[in-house]
XYZ file of C-alpha atoms in Angstrom:
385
model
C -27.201 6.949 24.860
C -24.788 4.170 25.806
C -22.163 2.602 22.818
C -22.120 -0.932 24.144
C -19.065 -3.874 22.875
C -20.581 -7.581 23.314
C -17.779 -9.727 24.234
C -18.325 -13.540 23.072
C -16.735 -16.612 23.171
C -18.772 -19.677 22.537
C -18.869 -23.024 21.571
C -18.592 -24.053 17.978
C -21.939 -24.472 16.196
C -23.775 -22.611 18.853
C -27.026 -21.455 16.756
C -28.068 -17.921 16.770
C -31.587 -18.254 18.558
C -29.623 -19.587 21.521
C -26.711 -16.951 21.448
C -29.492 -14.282 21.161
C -32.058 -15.361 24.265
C -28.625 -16.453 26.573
C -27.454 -12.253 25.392
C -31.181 -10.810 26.476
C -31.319 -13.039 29.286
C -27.765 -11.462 30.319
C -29.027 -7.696 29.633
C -32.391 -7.722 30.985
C -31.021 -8.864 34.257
C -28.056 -5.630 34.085
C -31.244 -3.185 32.776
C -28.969 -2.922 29.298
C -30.927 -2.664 26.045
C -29.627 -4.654 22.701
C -29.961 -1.655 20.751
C -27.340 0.162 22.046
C -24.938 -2.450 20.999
C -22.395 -1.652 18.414
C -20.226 -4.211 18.135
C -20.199 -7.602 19.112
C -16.506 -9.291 19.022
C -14.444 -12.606 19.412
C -11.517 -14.368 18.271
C -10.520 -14.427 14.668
C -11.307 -18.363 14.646
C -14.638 -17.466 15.173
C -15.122 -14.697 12.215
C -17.368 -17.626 10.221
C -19.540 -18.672 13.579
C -22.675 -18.612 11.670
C -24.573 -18.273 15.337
C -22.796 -15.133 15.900
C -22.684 -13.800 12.319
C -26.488 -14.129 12.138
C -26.969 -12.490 15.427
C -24.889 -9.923 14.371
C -26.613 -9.313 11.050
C -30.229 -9.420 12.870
C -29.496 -6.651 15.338
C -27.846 -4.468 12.923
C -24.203 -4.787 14.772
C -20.926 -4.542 13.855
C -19.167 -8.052 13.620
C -15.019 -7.415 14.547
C -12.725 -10.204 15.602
C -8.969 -10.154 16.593
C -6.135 -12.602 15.979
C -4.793 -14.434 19.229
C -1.482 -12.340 19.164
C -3.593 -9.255 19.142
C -5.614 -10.428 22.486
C -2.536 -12.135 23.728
C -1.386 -8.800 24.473
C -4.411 -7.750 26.557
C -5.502 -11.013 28.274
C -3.489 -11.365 30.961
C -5.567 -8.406 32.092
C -8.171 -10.964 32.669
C -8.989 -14.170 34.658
C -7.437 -17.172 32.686
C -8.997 -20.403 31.170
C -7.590 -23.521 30.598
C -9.424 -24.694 28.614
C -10.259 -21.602 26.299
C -6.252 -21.423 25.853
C -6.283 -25.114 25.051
C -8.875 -24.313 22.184
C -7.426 -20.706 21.203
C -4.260 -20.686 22.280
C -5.261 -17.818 24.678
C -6.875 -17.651 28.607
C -9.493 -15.176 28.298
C -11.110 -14.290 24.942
C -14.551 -12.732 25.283
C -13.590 -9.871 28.106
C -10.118 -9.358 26.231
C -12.217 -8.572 22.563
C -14.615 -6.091 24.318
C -11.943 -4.225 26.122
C -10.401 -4.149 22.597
C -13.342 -3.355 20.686
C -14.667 -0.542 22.750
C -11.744 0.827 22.357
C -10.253 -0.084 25.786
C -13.735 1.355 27.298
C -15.093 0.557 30.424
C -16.320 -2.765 31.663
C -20.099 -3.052 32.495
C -20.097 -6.539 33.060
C -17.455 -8.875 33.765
C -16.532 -12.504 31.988
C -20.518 -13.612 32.405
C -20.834 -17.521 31.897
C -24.049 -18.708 30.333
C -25.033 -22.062 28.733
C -22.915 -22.460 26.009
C -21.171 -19.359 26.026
C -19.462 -16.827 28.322
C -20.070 -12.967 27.021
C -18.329 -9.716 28.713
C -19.869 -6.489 28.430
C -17.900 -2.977 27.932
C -19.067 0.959 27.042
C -16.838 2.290 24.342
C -14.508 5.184 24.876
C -16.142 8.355 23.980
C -13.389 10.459 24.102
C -10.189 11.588 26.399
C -8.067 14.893 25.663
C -4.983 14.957 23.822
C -2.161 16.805 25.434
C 0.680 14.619 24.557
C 1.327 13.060 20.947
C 4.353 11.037 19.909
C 4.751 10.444 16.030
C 6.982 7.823 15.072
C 8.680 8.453 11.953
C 11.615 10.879 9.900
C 9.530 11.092 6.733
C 8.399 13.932 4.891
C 4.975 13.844 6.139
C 6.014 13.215 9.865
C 7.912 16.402 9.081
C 5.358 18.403 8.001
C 3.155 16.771 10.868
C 4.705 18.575 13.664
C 3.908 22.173 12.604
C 0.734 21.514 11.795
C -0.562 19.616 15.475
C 1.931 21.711 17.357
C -0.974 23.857 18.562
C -2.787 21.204 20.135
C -0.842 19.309 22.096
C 2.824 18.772 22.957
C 4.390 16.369 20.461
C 7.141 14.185 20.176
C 8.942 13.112 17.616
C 10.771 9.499 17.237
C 13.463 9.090 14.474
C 15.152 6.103 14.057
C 18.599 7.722 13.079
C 20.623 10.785 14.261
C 20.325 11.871 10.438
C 16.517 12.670 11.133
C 16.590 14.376 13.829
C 19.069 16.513 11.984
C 17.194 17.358 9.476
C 13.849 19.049 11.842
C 13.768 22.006 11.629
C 10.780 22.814 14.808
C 12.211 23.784 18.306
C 8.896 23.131 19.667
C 9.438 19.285 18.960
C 10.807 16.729 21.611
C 12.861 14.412 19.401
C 13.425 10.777 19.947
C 16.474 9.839 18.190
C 17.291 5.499 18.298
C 15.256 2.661 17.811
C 13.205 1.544 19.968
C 10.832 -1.933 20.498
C 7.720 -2.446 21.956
C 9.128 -1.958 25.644
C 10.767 0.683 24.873
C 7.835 2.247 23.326
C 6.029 1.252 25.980
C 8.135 2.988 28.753
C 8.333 5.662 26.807
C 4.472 6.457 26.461
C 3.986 5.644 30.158
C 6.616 8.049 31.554
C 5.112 10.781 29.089
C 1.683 10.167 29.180
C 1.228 10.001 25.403
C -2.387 10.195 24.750
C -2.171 9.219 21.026
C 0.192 7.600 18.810
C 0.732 8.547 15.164
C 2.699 6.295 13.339
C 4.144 8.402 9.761
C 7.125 6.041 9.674
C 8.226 4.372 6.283
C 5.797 2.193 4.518
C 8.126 -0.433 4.278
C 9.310 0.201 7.758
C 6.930 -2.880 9.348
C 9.226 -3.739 12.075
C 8.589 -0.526 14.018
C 4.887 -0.661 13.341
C 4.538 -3.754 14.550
C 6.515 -2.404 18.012
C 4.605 0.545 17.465
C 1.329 -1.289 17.693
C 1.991 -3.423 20.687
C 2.748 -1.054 22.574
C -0.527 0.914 21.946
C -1.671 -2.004 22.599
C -0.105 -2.299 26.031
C -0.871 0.896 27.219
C -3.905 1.335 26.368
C -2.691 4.388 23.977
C -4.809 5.776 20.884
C -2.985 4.432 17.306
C -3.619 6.104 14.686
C -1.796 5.454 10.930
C -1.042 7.472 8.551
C -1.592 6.053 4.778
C -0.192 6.970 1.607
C -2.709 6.612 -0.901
C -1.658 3.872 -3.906
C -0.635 5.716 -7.539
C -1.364 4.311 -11.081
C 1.665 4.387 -13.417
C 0.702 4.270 -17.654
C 4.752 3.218 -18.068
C 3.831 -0.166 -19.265
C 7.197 -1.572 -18.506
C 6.348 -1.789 -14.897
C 6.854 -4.986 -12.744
C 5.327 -5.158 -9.641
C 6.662 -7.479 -6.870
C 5.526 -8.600 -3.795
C 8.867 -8.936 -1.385
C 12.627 -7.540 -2.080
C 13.139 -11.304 -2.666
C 11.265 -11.807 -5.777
C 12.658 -8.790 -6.872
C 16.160 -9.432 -6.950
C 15.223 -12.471 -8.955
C 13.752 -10.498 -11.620
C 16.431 -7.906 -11.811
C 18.968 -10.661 -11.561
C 17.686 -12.035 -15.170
C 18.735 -8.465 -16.928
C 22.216 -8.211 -18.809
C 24.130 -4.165 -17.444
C 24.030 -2.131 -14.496
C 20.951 -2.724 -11.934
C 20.202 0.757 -10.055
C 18.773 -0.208 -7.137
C 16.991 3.192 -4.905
C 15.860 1.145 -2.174
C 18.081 2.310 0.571
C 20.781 0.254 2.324
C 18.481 -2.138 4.152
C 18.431 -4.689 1.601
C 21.162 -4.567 -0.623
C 22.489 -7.838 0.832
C 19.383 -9.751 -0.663
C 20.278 -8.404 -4.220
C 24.369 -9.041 -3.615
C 23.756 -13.003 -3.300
C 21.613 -13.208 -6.823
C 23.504 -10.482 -8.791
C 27.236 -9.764 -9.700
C 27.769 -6.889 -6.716
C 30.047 -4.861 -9.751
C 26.760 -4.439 -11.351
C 24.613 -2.824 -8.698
C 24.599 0.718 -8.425
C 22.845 1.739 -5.201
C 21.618 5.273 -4.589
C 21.316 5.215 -0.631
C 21.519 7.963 2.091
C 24.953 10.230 2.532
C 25.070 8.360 6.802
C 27.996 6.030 7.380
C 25.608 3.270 7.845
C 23.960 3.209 4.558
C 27.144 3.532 2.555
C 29.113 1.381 4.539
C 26.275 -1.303 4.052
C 26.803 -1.238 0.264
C 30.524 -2.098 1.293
C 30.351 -4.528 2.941
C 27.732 -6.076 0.167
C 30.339 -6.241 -2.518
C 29.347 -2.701 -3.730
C 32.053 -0.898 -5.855
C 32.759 3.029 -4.172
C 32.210 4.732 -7.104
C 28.945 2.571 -7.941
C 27.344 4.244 -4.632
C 25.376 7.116 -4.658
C 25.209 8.787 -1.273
C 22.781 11.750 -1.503
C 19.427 12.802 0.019
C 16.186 12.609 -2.486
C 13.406 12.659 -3.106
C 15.259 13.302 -6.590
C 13.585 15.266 -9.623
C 12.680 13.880 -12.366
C 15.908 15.401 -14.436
C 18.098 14.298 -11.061
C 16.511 10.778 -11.676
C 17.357 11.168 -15.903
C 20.776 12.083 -15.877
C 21.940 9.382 -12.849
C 19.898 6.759 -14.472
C 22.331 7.601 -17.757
C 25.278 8.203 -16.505
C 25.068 4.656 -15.119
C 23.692 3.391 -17.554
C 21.223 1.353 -15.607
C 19.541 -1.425 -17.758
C 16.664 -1.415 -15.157
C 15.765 0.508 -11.934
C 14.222 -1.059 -8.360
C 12.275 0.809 -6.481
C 9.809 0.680 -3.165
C 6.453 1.791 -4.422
C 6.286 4.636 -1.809
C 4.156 7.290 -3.578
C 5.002 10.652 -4.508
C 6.754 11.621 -1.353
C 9.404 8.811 -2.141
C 9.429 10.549 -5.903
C 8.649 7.469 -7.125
C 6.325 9.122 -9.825
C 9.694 11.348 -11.095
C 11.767 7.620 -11.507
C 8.921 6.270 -13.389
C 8.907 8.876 -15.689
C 13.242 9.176 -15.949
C 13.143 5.508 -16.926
C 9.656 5.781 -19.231
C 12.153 8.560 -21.087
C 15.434 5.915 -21.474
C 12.668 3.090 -22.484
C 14.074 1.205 -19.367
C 12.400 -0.909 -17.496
C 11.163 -0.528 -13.572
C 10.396 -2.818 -11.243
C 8.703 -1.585 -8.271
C 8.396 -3.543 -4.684
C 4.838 -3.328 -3.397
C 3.665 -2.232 -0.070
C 3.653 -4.489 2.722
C 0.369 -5.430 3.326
C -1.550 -4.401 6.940
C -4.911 -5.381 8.156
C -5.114 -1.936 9.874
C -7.284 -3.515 13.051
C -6.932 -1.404 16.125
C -5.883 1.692 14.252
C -7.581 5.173 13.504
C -6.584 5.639 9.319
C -6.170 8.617 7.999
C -4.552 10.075 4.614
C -3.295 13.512 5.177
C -2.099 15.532 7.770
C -5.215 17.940 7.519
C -7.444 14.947 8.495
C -5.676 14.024 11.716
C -6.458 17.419 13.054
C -9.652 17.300 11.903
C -10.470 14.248 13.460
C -8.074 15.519 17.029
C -10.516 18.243 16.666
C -13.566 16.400 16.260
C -13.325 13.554 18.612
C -12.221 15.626 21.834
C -13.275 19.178 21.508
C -10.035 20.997 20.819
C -10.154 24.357 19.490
């Protein structure tokens, strides 16, 4: 049985009786049957067309829309439309939202015009085989990643930093050692034929995810993210915050030492609020990292250059020795030891204040929550054994 994507861009206010006998009309004359639609998608503008949501609900199918930036990416595949971009900011929106929904599937009917609405019809992808993989990250996971998918496919392995690739310890792993944008990225899937992308990096690293996902995007390349599931802390001297920003503010408003573990990346925002003789950064032993504390105002012997995740008596005894009035943190999960600093500073009775995960809409990407359940779900989807 077919796995159809409706395509649809239509005028606003266009009621769902219409939408529904100008969509039959279109598949009875292409022999297609409505019930072996799955999705029907649009523009994000349209996500509260009543027309289509009703449709939609009536037929039992999947409602999905993408942003403009997201189809952006994909429309010039298409024929453009003046006036659609006038009213979307983009050329072509129903063909470009089927080829996205189906999973960059294969097009059973072209840009269609009808009354009051133009509609594009795609098959989903069912499946292609995996014999190149590139994950895109240094972390422990990523790490831990490449023995474990090693047997099914070649895999490569992009690290940001010379300091990562360092540290793997696989010779069956191409590494990738720089950073990279979405071209890059790009070039770099096409000239190895990456079949699927698994992005492991940093949770707070949303710069290369957003590369990562354009140019999955581009190439028509499988994305699938890895996500660290969210802990509950009891320490009730916790304060959450949403952006490096806000936290700085707080920590500014305490009297002694701040001890900040958020790596070098940021220090800067925490130098302009707070007396630089009172941070105490613990940040990565790499040239980089220390010399960014530096050049922030950070004392030498208030720098910390080692490699964690720390234990929870490594966390106690720095946390005293610098007698740290409060502690940042990213809330990374238990394989940033994040659960060992909570506890250290529960012990002093000091207060944490943890930076909260940038937030992702996670459109266009498999999600997954352990390394296990990517090659389950390799195995699953295309056959591998």
């Amino acid at each position: 049985m077919k796995k159809l994507v409706i395509g649809v861009g239509c005028r606003k206010g266009l009621s769902c009786d219409k939408l529904e006998s100008e969509i039959i009309s279109v598949f009875d004359k292409n022999s297609l049957s409505i019930n072996d639609v799955k999705i029907v998608a649009s523009i994000d503008i349209k996500k509260d067309e009543r027309g289509i949501i009703e449709f939609a609900k009536k037929h039992n199918i999947e409602f999905k829309t993408f942003s403009s930036e997201e189809l952006s990416i994909v429309s010039k595949k298409f024929c453009q439309s003046n006036f659609v971009k006038g009213v979307t900011g983009i050329g072509n929106v129903c063909e470009s939202a089927a080829y996205l929904a189906s999973g960059k599937g294969k097009c059973i009917l072209n840009k269609t015009l009808m009354d009051k609405a133009t509609l594009s019809i795609y098959e989903m992808e069912e499946g292609r085989s995996i014999n190149n993989i590139l994950i895109i990250g240094g972390t422990t996971e990523a790490r831990k990643a490449l023995d474990e998918l090693s047997s099914l496919a070649n895999i490569y392995l992009s690290v940001a930093t010379q300091y990562g690739a360092d540290i793997v310890d696989n010779d069956k792993v191409n590494i990738i050692c720089g950073r990279m944008d979405s071209k890059g990225f790009s070039d770099f899937i096409k000239s190895k034929n990456i079949d699927l992308v698994v992005d492991m990096s940093h949770p707070f690293a949303v710069r290369v995810s957003e590369e990562v996902k354009k140019a999955c995007i581009e190439t028509d390349t499988i994305l699938m993210d890895y996500s660290r599931n969210n802990i509950s802390y009891e320490y009730e001297n916790i304060f959450y915050c949403n952006d490096f920003e806000e936290a700085a503010n707080r920590a500014s408003h305490y009297d002694g030492n701040i001890f900040l573990t958020i790596g070098a990346n940021n220090i800067a925002i925490f130098t302009k609020v707070i007396d630089s003789n009172r941070i105490v950064a613990r940040v990565l032993d790499v040239d980089s990292s220390i010399n960014a504390c530096l050049e922030n105002g950070v004392p030498r012997e208030n720098i910390i250059a080692e490699k964690g995740p720390f234990s929870y008596e490594e966390n106690l005894e720095a946390f005293s020795r610098y007698n740290a009035a409060v502690i940042v943190s990213k809330d990374s999960g238990l394989t940033g030891g994040v659960d060992k600093k909570i506890k250290a500073a529960e012990e002093l009775g000091i207060p944490a204040i943890l930076v909260a995960r940038p937030h992702d809409n996670n459109k266009d990407k498999i999600c997954v929550t352990s390394v296990d359940e990517i090659r389950k779900w390799i195995i699953s989807q295309y056959n591998r054994r």
